[in-house]
mmCIF file of C-alpha atoms and ligand atoms in Angstrom:
data_model
loop_
_atom_site.group_PDB
_atom_site.id
_atom_site.type_symbol
_atom_site.label_atom_id
_atom_site.label_comp_id
_atom_site.label_asym_id
_atom_site.label_seq_id
_atom_site.Cartn_x
_atom_site.Cartn_y
_atom_site.Cartn_z
ATOM 1 C CA MET M 1 35.059 12.283 3.481
ATOM 2 C CA ASN M 2 32.401 10.466 5.494
ATOM 3 C CA ASP M 3 32.300 6.767 6.391
ATOM 4 C CA THR M 4 33.190 4.235 3.747
ATOM 5 C CA LEU M 5 30.059 3.123 1.945
ATOM 6 C CA ASP M 6 29.105 -0.416 1.169
ATOM 7 C CA ILE M 7 29.609 -0.649 -2.604
ATOM 8 C CA THR M 8 29.122 -4.091 -4.170
ATOM 9 C CA ILE M 9 31.699 -4.840 -6.852
ATOM 10 C CA THR M 10 30.985 -7.201 -9.746
ATOM 11 C CA LYS M 11 33.922 -7.471 -12.110
ATOM 12 C CA ALA M 12 33.576 -7.850 -15.875
ATOM 13 C CA GLU M 13 34.566 -11.354 -16.945
ATOM 14 C CA ASN M 14 36.524 -10.082 -19.904
ATOM 15 C CA SER M 15 38.120 -6.676 -20.081
ATOM 16 C CA ARG M 16 37.723 -4.780 -23.377
ATOM 17 C CA LEU M 17 41.023 -3.000 -22.750
ATOM 18 C CA THR M 18 43.049 -5.279 -25.000
ATOM 19 C CA VAL M 19 40.702 -4.728 -27.949
ATOM 20 C CA THR M 20 40.442 -0.950 -27.493
ATOM 21 C CA ASP M 21 42.561 1.225 -29.753
ATOM 22 C CA PHE M 22 43.762 4.073 -27.554
ATOM 23 C CA SER M 23 44.969 5.969 -30.619
ATOM 24 C CA GLN M 24 41.339 6.229 -31.806
ATOM 25 C CA LEU M 25 39.234 7.731 -29.061
ATOM 26 C CA PRO M 26 36.420 9.873 -30.428
ATOM 27 C CA PHE M 27 34.606 11.654 -27.581
ATOM 28 C CA GLY M 28 32.043 9.568 -25.730
ATOM 29 C CA LYS M 29 32.014 6.445 -27.888
ATOM 30 C CA VAL M 30 34.278 4.037 -26.049
ATOM 31 C CA PHE M 31 33.232 3.110 -22.523
ATOM 32 C CA SER M 32 35.407 1.538 -19.857
ATOM 33 C CA ASP M 33 34.684 -1.944 -18.520
ATOM 34 C CA HIS M 34 32.532 -0.887 -15.564
ATOM 35 C CA MET M 35 29.918 1.607 -14.402
ATOM 36 C CA PHE M 36 28.602 2.677 -11.022
ATOM 37 C CA ILE M 37 24.915 2.672 -10.130
ATOM 38 C CA ALA M 38 22.881 3.765 -7.098
ATOM 39 C CA GLU M 39 19.106 3.651 -6.819
ATOM 40 C CA TYR M 40 16.735 6.045 -5.102
ATOM 41 C CA ASP M 41 13.382 4.899 -3.782
ATOM 42 C CA ASN M 42 11.240 5.822 -0.830
ATOM 43 C CA GLY M 43 13.486 8.740 0.103
ATOM 44 C CA GLN M 44 16.600 6.532 0.343
ATOM 45 C CA TRP M 45 19.653 5.833 -1.800
ATOM 46 C CA SER M 46 20.609 2.170 -1.818
ATOM 47 C CA ASN M 47 21.972 -0.715 -3.882
ATOM 48 C CA LEU M 48 25.303 0.989 -4.568
ATOM 49 C CA ARG M 49 27.267 -1.101 -7.008
ATOM 50 C CA VAL M 50 30.075 -1.216 -9.546
ATOM 51 C CA LEU M 51 29.178 -3.607 -12.328
ATOM 52 C CA PRO M 52 30.134 -4.330 -15.945
ATOM 53 C CA TYR M 53 29.173 -1.448 -18.273
ATOM 54 C CA GLY M 54 26.101 -2.387 -20.270
ATOM 55 C CA PRO M 55 22.354 -2.018 -20.772
ATOM 56 C CA ILE M 56 20.063 -1.431 -17.803
ATOM 57 C CA PRO M 57 16.621 -3.050 -17.986
ATOM 58 C CA MET M 58 13.858 -0.459 -17.625
ATOM 59 C CA SER M 59 10.249 0.217 -18.472
ATOM 60 C CA PRO M 60 9.478 2.279 -21.583
ATOM 61 C CA ALA M 61 7.110 4.252 -19.332
ATOM 62 C CA ILE M 62 9.848 5.794 -17.151
ATOM 63 C CA SER M 63 9.247 9.496 -16.697
ATOM 64 C CA ALA M 64 12.760 10.510 -17.783
ATOM 65 C CA LEU M 65 11.843 9.401 -21.301
ATOM 66 C CA HIS M 66 8.507 11.194 -21.389
ATOM 67 C CA TYR M 67 9.015 14.334 -19.339
ATOM 68 C CA GLY M 68 12.768 14.810 -19.331
ATOM 69 C CA GLN M 69 13.623 14.525 -15.649
ATOM 70 C CA ALA M 70 17.277 13.829 -16.393
ATOM 71 C CA ILE M 71 20.481 15.630 -15.453
ATOM 72 C CA PHE M 72 24.174 15.009 -15.994
ATOM 73 C CA GLU M 73 27.678 16.272 -15.337
ATOM 74 C CA GLY M 74 31.085 15.993 -16.948
ATOM 75 C CA MET M 75 34.519 15.879 -15.360
ATOM 76 C CA LYS M 76 37.857 14.294 -16.143
ATOM 77 C CA ALA M 77 40.443 12.014 -14.540
ATOM 78 C CA TYR M 78 44.044 12.586 -15.634
ATOM 79 C CA ARG M 79 47.082 10.318 -15.613
ATOM 80 C CA GLN M 80 49.651 12.440 -13.828
ATOM 81 C CA ALA M 81 53.338 12.580 -14.662
ATOM 82 C CA ASP M 82 54.158 10.276 -11.720
ATOM 83 C CA GLY M 83 51.567 7.713 -12.847
ATOM 84 C CA LYS M 84 48.972 8.627 -10.190
ATOM 85 C CA ILE M 85 45.427 9.496 -11.210
ATOM 86 C CA SER M 86 43.715 12.738 -10.297
ATOM 87 C CA VAL M 87 40.200 13.999 -10.867
ATOM 88 C CA PHE M 88 39.935 17.709 -11.590
ATOM 89 C CA ARG M 89 37.683 19.702 -9.222
ATOM 90 C CA PRO M 90 35.024 17.001 -8.715
ATOM 91 C CA GLU M 91 33.463 18.925 -5.834
ATOM 92 C CA LYS M 92 32.446 21.720 -8.213
ATOM 93 C CA ASN M 93 30.694 19.183 -10.420
ATOM 94 C CA PHE M 94 29.078 17.609 -7.384
ATOM 95 C CA GLU M 95 27.683 20.975 -6.279
ATOM 96 C CA ARG M 96 26.404 21.806 -9.747
ATOM 97 C CA PHE M 97 24.855 18.349 -10.110
ATOM 98 C CA ASN M 98 22.725 18.910 -7.044
ATOM 99 C CA LYS M 99 21.845 22.433 -8.186
ATOM 100 C CA SER M 100 20.539 20.893 -11.393
ATOM 101 C CA ALA M 101 18.748 18.202 -9.353
ATOM 102 C CA ASP M 102 17.026 20.831 -7.239
ATOM 103 C CA ARG M 103 15.803 22.763 -10.291
ATOM 104 C CA MET M 104 14.461 19.573 -11.864
ATOM 105 C CA SER M 105 12.674 18.446 -8.662
ATOM 106 C CA MET M 106 15.025 15.504 -8.234
ATOM 107 C CA PRO M 107 16.622 14.291 -5.002
ATOM 108 C CA ALA M 108 20.125 15.386 -4.065
ATOM 109 C CA VAL M 109 22.841 12.783 -4.427
ATOM 110 C CA PRO M 110 24.832 12.589 -1.170
ATOM 111 C CA LYS M 111 28.423 13.725 -1.531
ATOM 112 C CA GLU M 112 29.839 10.436 -0.263
ATOM 113 C CA ILE M 113 27.941 8.475 -2.930
ATOM 114 C CA PHE M 114 29.141 10.828 -5.658
ATOM 115 C CA MET M 115 32.773 10.836 -4.524
ATOM 116 C CA GLN M 116 33.129 7.245 -3.367
ATOM 117 C CA GLY M 117 31.334 6.069 -6.496
ATOM 118 C CA ILE M 118 33.958 7.853 -8.615
ATOM 119 C CA ALA M 119 36.804 6.459 -6.499
ATOM 120 C CA ALA M 120 35.458 2.888 -6.674
ATOM 121 C CA LEU M 121 34.893 3.061 -10.425
ATOM 122 C CA ILE M 122 38.292 4.535 -11.214
ATOM 123 C CA ASP M 123 39.967 2.078 -8.888
ATOM 124 C CA ILE M 124 38.587 -0.865 -10.860
ATOM 125 C CA ASP M 125 39.058 0.791 -14.281
ATOM 126 C CA GLU M 126 42.391 2.415 -13.439
ATOM 127 C CA LYS M 127 44.006 1.145 -16.637
ATOM 128 C CA TRP M 128 41.414 2.996 -18.704
ATOM 129 C CA VAL M 129 42.897 6.389 -17.813
ATOM 130 C CA PRO M 130 44.909 7.278 -20.932
ATOM 131 C CA ALA M 131 48.486 8.466 -20.633
ATOM 132 C CA GLN M 132 48.732 10.386 -23.930
ATOM 133 C CA ASP M 133 49.118 14.142 -23.748
ATOM 134 C CA GLY M 134 45.727 15.861 -24.059
ATOM 135 C CA TYR M 135 43.821 12.690 -23.156
ATOM 136 C CA SER M 136 41.880 11.796 -20.027
ATOM 137 C CA LEU M 137 39.109 9.599 -18.707
ATOM 138 C CA TYR M 138 35.875 11.570 -19.033
ATOM 139 C CA ILE M 139 33.501 10.856 -16.155
ATOM 140 C CA ARG M 140 29.784 11.228 -16.867
ATOM 141 C CA PRO M 141 27.506 11.274 -13.817
ATOM 142 C CA VAL M 142 23.842 11.034 -14.825
ATOM 143 C CA MET M 143 20.574 10.835 -12.887
ATOM 144 C CA PHE M 144 17.204 10.028 -14.378
ATOM 145 C CA ALA M 145 13.641 9.442 -13.216
ATOM 146 C CA THR M 146 12.521 5.823 -13.291
ATOM 147 C CA ASP M 147 8.884 5.836 -12.169
ATOM 148 C CA PRO M 148 6.925 3.843 -14.771
ATOM 149 C CA TYR M 149 4.086 6.383 -14.584
ATOM 150 C CA LEU M 150 2.611 8.682 -17.215
ATOM 151 C CA GLY M 151 1.203 11.327 -14.877
ATOM 152 C CA VAL M 152 3.180 14.569 -14.849
ATOM 153 C CA LYS M 153 4.807 14.759 -11.434
ATOM 154 C CA PRO M 154 8.297 14.375 -9.982
ATOM 155 C CA SER M 155 9.254 10.717 -10.013
ATOM 156 C CA ASP M 156 9.589 8.815 -6.743
ATOM 157 C CA LYS M 157 12.383 6.634 -8.092
ATOM 158 C CA TYR M 158 15.705 7.531 -9.716
ATOM 159 C CA ILE M 159 18.909 5.963 -10.924
ATOM 160 C CA PHE M 160 22.225 7.716 -10.415
ATOM 161 C CA ALA M 161 24.960 6.303 -12.631
ATOM 162 C CA LEU M 162 28.594 7.037 -13.366
ATOM 163 C CA LEU M 163 29.996 6.140 -16.774
ATOM 164 C CA THR M 164 33.566 6.672 -17.915
ATOM 165 C CA THR M 165 34.989 7.068 -21.382
ATOM 166 C CA PRO M 166 38.655 7.556 -22.344
ATOM 167 C CA THR M 167 38.910 10.523 -24.650
ATOM 168 C CA GLY M 168 40.841 13.347 -26.277
ATOM 169 C CA PRO M 169 39.401 16.852 -26.682
ATOM 170 C CA TYR M 170 35.797 17.195 -27.902
ATOM 171 C CA TYR M 171 36.878 19.549 -30.712
ATOM 172 C CA SER M 172 39.945 18.877 -32.818
ATOM 173 C CA LYS M 173 40.353 22.221 -34.591
ATOM 174 C CA ALA M 174 39.604 25.941 -34.311
ATOM 175 C CA LEU M 175 35.860 26.480 -34.495
ATOM 176 C CA LYS M 176 33.705 28.260 -36.997
ATOM 177 C CA VAL M 177 30.747 29.410 -34.910
ATOM 178 C CA LYS M 178 27.480 31.094 -35.772
ATOM 179 C CA ILE M 179 25.859 33.748 -33.613
ATOM 180 C CA GLU M 180 22.313 32.391 -33.409
ATOM 181 C CA MET M 181 19.752 35.138 -33.995
ATOM 182 C CA GLU M 182 16.581 33.089 -34.402
ATOM 183 C CA TYR M 183 16.465 30.093 -32.072
ATOM 184 C CA THR M 184 17.173 30.207 -28.350
ATOM 185 C CA ARG M 185 18.772 27.888 -25.807
ATOM 186 C CA ALA M 186 17.425 29.285 -22.549
ATOM 187 C CA ASP M 187 15.257 32.021 -21.149
ATOM 188 C CA ASP M 188 15.038 33.866 -17.840
ATOM 189 C CA GLY M 189 13.267 31.753 -15.255
ATOM 190 C CA GLY M 190 13.985 28.612 -17.262
ATOM 191 C CA VAL M 191 16.505 25.822 -16.794
ATOM 192 C CA GLY M 192 19.496 27.131 -18.755
ATOM 193 C CA TYR M 193 21.831 26.984 -15.754
ATOM 194 C CA ALA M 194 20.957 23.341 -15.090
ATOM 195 C CA LYS M 195 22.719 20.519 -16.884
ATOM 196 C CA THR M 196 19.478 18.909 -17.919
ATOM 197 C CA ALA M 197 18.771 16.796 -20.979
ATOM 198 C CA GLY M 198 16.193 19.095 -22.574
ATOM 199 C CA ASN M 199 18.655 21.980 -22.916
ATOM 200 C CA TYR M 200 20.690 19.804 -25.231
ATOM 201 C CA ALA M 201 17.703 18.327 -27.078
ATOM 202 C CA ARG M 202 16.400 21.762 -28.017
ATOM 203 C CA SER M 203 19.788 22.766 -29.402
ATOM 204 C CA LEU M 204 19.960 19.918 -31.912
ATOM 205 C CA TYR M 205 17.737 21.359 -34.624
ATOM 206 C CA PRO M 206 19.319 24.861 -34.694
ATOM 207 C CA PHE M 207 22.728 23.203 -34.573
ATOM 208 C CA ALA M 208 21.886 20.993 -37.559
ATOM 209 C CA GLU M 209 20.711 24.057 -39.486
ATOM 210 C CA ALA M 210 23.987 25.841 -38.692
ATOM 211 C CA GLN M 211 25.982 22.770 -39.715
ATOM 212 C CA LYS M 212 24.311 22.896 -43.138
ATOM 213 C CA GLU M 213 25.789 26.389 -43.468
ATOM 214 C CA GLY M 214 29.250 25.060 -42.558
ATOM 215 C CA PHE M 215 29.406 25.984 -38.874
ATOM 216 C CA ASP M 216 30.840 23.766 -36.122
ATOM 217 C CA GLN M 217 28.984 25.280 -33.231
ATOM 218 C CA LEU M 218 26.497 27.966 -32.189
ATOM 219 C CA ILE M 219 26.904 31.017 -30.013
ATOM 220 C CA TRP M 220 23.605 31.398 -28.188
ATOM 221 C CA THR M 221 22.223 34.859 -27.534
ATOM 222 C CA ASP M 222 19.628 36.046 -25.006
ATOM 223 C CA ALA M 223 16.071 34.975 -25.741
ATOM 224 C CA ALA M 224 14.576 38.444 -25.231
ATOM 225 C CA ALA M 225 16.432 40.450 -27.896
ATOM 226 C CA HIS M 226 19.388 38.385 -29.252
ATOM 227 C CA GLU M 227 21.522 41.264 -28.090
ATOM 228 C CA TYR M 228 23.867 39.549 -25.642
ATOM 229 C CA ILE M 229 26.146 36.560 -25.984
ATOM 230 C CA GLU M 230 25.452 33.736 -23.548
ATOM 231 C CA GLU M 231 27.330 30.471 -24.101
ATOM 232 C CA ALA M 232 27.950 27.764 -26.693
ATOM 233 C CA GLY M 233 25.804 24.983 -25.217
ATOM 234 C CA THR M 234 28.730 22.563 -25.111
ATOM 235 C CA ALA M 235 31.030 25.133 -23.494
ATOM 236 C CA ASN M 236 31.261 28.662 -22.081
ATOM 237 C CA LEU M 237 32.716 31.494 -24.157
ATOM 238 C CA ILE M 238 35.660 33.720 -23.293
ATOM 239 C CA PHE M 239 37.071 36.675 -25.255
ATOM 240 C CA VAL M 240 40.123 38.867 -24.931
ATOM 241 C CA ILE M 241 39.124 42.474 -25.630
ATOM 242 C CA ASN M 242 41.559 45.347 -25.101
ATOM 243 C CA GLY M 243 43.846 42.917 -23.286
ATOM 244 C CA LYS M 244 41.174 41.978 -20.735
ATOM 245 C CA LEU M 245 39.567 38.573 -20.355
ATOM 246 C CA VAL M 246 35.864 39.162 -20.944
ATOM 247 C CA THR M 247 33.218 36.505 -20.412
ATOM 248 C CA PRO M 248 29.421 36.538 -20.152
ATOM 249 C CA SER M 249 28.479 36.516 -16.478
ATOM 250 C CA VAL M 250 26.801 33.427 -15.080
ATOM 251 C CA ARG M 251 23.037 33.894 -14.889
ATOM 252 C CA SER M 252 19.913 31.763 -15.090
ATOM 253 C CA THR M 253 20.534 31.181 -18.787
ATOM 254 C CA VAL M 254 24.275 30.470 -18.624
ATOM 255 C CA LEU M 255 25.932 27.388 -17.170
ATOM 256 C CA ASP M 256 28.381 28.008 -14.322
ATOM 257 C CA GLY M 257 31.259 26.216 -16.035
ATOM 258 C CA VAL M 258 34.044 24.641 -13.997
ATOM 259 C CA THR M 259 36.613 25.276 -16.743
ATOM 260 C CA ARG M 260 35.346 28.849 -17.065
ATOM 261 C CA ASP M 261 35.818 29.408 -13.334
ATOM 262 C CA THR M 262 39.256 27.773 -13.431
ATOM 263 C CA ILE M 263 40.402 29.983 -16.307
ATOM 264 C CA ILE M 264 39.168 33.122 -14.555
ATOM 265 C CA GLN M 265 41.211 32.217 -11.487
ATOM 266 C CA LEU M 266 44.319 31.407 -13.544
ATOM 267 C CA ALA M 267 44.006 34.633 -15.529
ATOM 268 C CA LYS M 268 43.691 36.740 -12.385
ATOM 269 C CA LYS M 269 46.727 35.014 -10.907
ATOM 270 C CA ALA M 270 48.649 35.799 -14.094
ATOM 271 C CA GLY M 271 47.746 39.484 -13.645
ATOM 272 C CA ILE M 272 45.200 39.580 -16.470
ATOM 273 C CA GLU M 273 42.190 41.768 -15.773
ATOM 274 C CA VAL M 274 38.932 39.783 -15.901
ATOM 275 C CA GLU M 275 35.460 41.129 -16.624
ATOM 276 C CA GLU M 276 32.435 38.917 -15.957
ATOM 277 C CA ARG M 277 29.497 40.841 -17.361
ATOM 278 C CA ARG M 278 26.973 40.898 -20.135
ATOM 279 C CA VAL M 279 28.806 40.854 -23.453
ATOM 280 C CA SER M 280 26.944 42.286 -26.408
ATOM 281 C CA VAL M 281 27.045 40.856 -29.912
ATOM 282 C CA LYS M 282 27.780 44.373 -31.155
ATOM 283 C CA GLU M 283 30.866 44.633 -28.952
ATOM 284 C CA VAL M 284 32.241 41.335 -30.231
ATOM 285 C CA ILE M 285 31.664 42.141 -33.897
ATOM 286 C CA GLU M 286 33.091 45.649 -33.516
ATOM 287 C CA GLY M 287 36.066 44.207 -31.594
ATOM 288 C CA ILE M 288 36.854 41.876 -34.486
ATOM 289 C CA GLU M 289 36.489 44.721 -36.992
ATOM 290 C CA ASN M 290 38.645 47.234 -35.135
ATOM 291 C CA GLY M 291 41.225 44.709 -33.911
ATOM 292 C CA THR M 292 40.586 45.117 -30.158
ATOM 293 C CA LEU M 293 39.270 41.533 -29.893
ATOM 294 C CA THR M 294 42.432 39.477 -30.050
ATOM 295 C CA ASP M 295 41.357 36.073 -28.739
ATOM 296 C CA ALA M 296 38.158 34.060 -28.434
ATOM 297 C CA PHE M 297 37.700 30.526 -27.222
ATOM 298 C CA ALA M 298 35.272 27.936 -25.958
ATOM 299 C CA ALA M 299 35.987 26.645 -22.447
ATOM 300 C CA GLY M 300 34.542 23.448 -21.066
ATOM 301 C CA THR M 301 35.416 20.087 -19.572
ATOM 302 C CA ALA M 302 34.823 18.246 -22.825
ATOM 303 C CA ALA M 303 35.820 21.178 -25.052
ATOM 304 C CA THR M 304 38.903 22.094 -22.941
ATOM 305 C CA VAL M 305 40.201 25.391 -24.411
ATOM 306 C CA THR M 306 39.227 25.484 -28.081
ATOM 307 C CA PRO M 307 40.030 28.558 -30.180
ATOM 308 C CA ILE M 308 37.293 30.216 -32.201
ATOM 309 C CA GLY M 309 38.642 30.918 -35.675
ATOM 310 C CA GLU M 310 35.625 32.388 -37.424
ATOM 311 C CA ILE M 311 32.308 33.890 -36.363
ATOM 312 C CA GLY M 312 29.233 34.030 -38.594
ATOM 313 C CA TYR M 313 26.767 36.834 -37.927
ATOM 314 C CA LEU M 314 23.732 37.734 -40.023
ATOM 315 C CA GLY M 315 25.098 36.053 -43.122
ATOM 316 C CA LYS M 316 28.609 37.503 -42.909
ATOM 317 C CA THR M 317 31.695 35.583 -41.752
ATOM 318 C CA TYR M 318 34.271 37.360 -39.604
ATOM 319 C CA THR M 319 37.769 35.910 -39.407
ATOM 320 C CA LEU M 320 39.503 36.310 -36.067
ATOM 321 C CA THR M 321 43.224 36.537 -35.343
ATOM 322 C CA ASP M 322 45.248 33.469 -36.301
ATOM 323 C CA PRO M 323 44.845 30.979 -33.398
ATOM 324 C CA ALA M 324 48.571 30.170 -33.684
ATOM 325 C CA THR M 325 49.406 33.732 -32.593
ATOM 326 C CA ARG M 326 47.191 33.853 -29.495
ATOM 327 C CA THR M 327 49.292 34.035 -26.381
ATOM 328 C CA VAL M 328 46.571 34.535 -23.748
ATOM 329 C CA SER M 329 44.460 31.434 -24.342
ATOM 330 C CA ALA M 330 47.501 29.322 -25.230
ATOM 331 C CA GLY M 331 49.250 30.362 -22.006
ATOM 332 C CA ILE M 332 46.222 29.653 -19.846
ATOM 333 C CA ALA M 333 45.564 26.333 -21.578
ATOM 334 C CA LYS M 334 49.148 25.265 -20.950
ATOM 335 C CA THR M 335 49.057 26.192 -17.261
ATOM 336 C CA LEU M 336 45.757 24.387 -16.890
ATOM 337 C CA ASN M 337 47.111 21.248 -18.526
ATOM 338 C CA ASP M 338 50.305 21.361 -16.511
ATOM 339 C CA ILE M 339 48.286 21.469 -13.297
ATOM 340 C CA ARG M 340 45.968 18.666 -14.380
ATOM 341 C CA TYR M 341 48.808 16.376 -15.409
ATOM 342 C CA GLY M 342 50.781 17.137 -12.248
ATOM 343 C CA LEU M 343 53.618 18.867 -14.129
ATOM 344 C CA VAL M 344 53.523 21.960 -11.893
ATOM 345 C CA PRO M 345 52.451 22.395 -8.263
ATOM 346 C CA ASP M 346 48.684 22.405 -7.768
ATOM 347 C CA GLU M 347 48.591 25.693 -5.850
ATOM 348 C CA PHE M 348 44.799 25.934 -5.897
ATOM 349 C CA GLY M 349 44.259 22.379 -4.610
ATOM 350 C CA TRP M 350 42.183 21.456 -7.654
ATOM 351 C CA ASN M 351 43.416 17.904 -8.195
ATOM 352 C CA TRP M 352 41.772 15.097 -6.228
ATOM 353 C CA VAL M 353 44.611 12.581 -6.330
ATOM 354 C CA LEU M 354 43.258 9.062 -5.935
HETATM 355 C C1 COI J 401 31.148 18.740 -20.643
HETATM 356 O O1 COI J 401 31.982 19.560 -21.011
HETATM 357 O O2 COI J 401 31.395 17.917 -19.751
HETATM 358 C C2 COI J 401 29.828 18.709 -21.224
HETATM 359 O O3 COI J 401 28.924 18.268 -20.567
HETATM 360 C C3 COI J 401 29.647 19.093 -22.613
HETATM 361 C C4 COI J 401 28.989 17.980 -23.366
HETATM 362 C C5 COI J 401 27.596 18.324 -23.643
HETATM 363 C C6 COI J 401 29.754 17.618 -24.562
#
């Protein structure tokens, strides 16, 4: 890493650790004592600081609020078996963050700010990294435009912040998902591959409609013909068909998931054939009907590896194999966890041990 940056540290007067119930950690609701902030103005990043987590004063005219120049990331820090803390593949998130920044006409965040910001924040909030199995400290980098200006143009000023939240998995049970045949998440030439706020905002209404029908999540299909499966919005999608791991290829409408990439590498190492390609809705439905589709799961940093139990398609619900009998996803999920928690050697060099 480059030279050590000058990061000002202001400690919280009172830690909230003692009043936080670590047995109740719904995703994204409990924040650690501190946050990291850097400011961009005049082509320069400056004012790097760790400070108590809390509100940031800002104008209601900032362009992030009006025109959606806002991007984010998600990664996790794990308490390893020997007590050390490791962050899983942060460089992948760093690269994707700046890819999103580029697409949204935002400045790149220098790698040393991203990495040293994480290190400084976790150093001060070290005790916030949970030790329970399946738990971690979720790290949320976010950048948003702060010009108080109502003209439509890229902002000149930005805030880059890092927030952390101790958490268990985003989903707590096998999912009932609906293949969405009306609304769309992303289209060719759009911003689907970027982790930008608007992608999530546009998913809320279709998601609420699906929830009314009893679904936990959507499976998005291509905007042109609703013929191909893309991703779940909160996670990528992976199937096992005829014994092969099959996943929609990454394209302009599909996020290049870090967990997805990790699982592909683990599967290949385990000798499982992997196909990254367009996956049709027809193929998935037929695979369920004729028994060749034996496993299906959502894969993401927040979602981890979450089995899909049921799929709704055009008013009919298809029940998949019993998640308790699925050896492929369970095996991969176990290996992944063992690496993250330092229970087996990290052969791929994925853990950034702090
Ligand atoms: C993550 O997995 O880190 C995500 O960003 C998904 C989030 C929208 C829940």
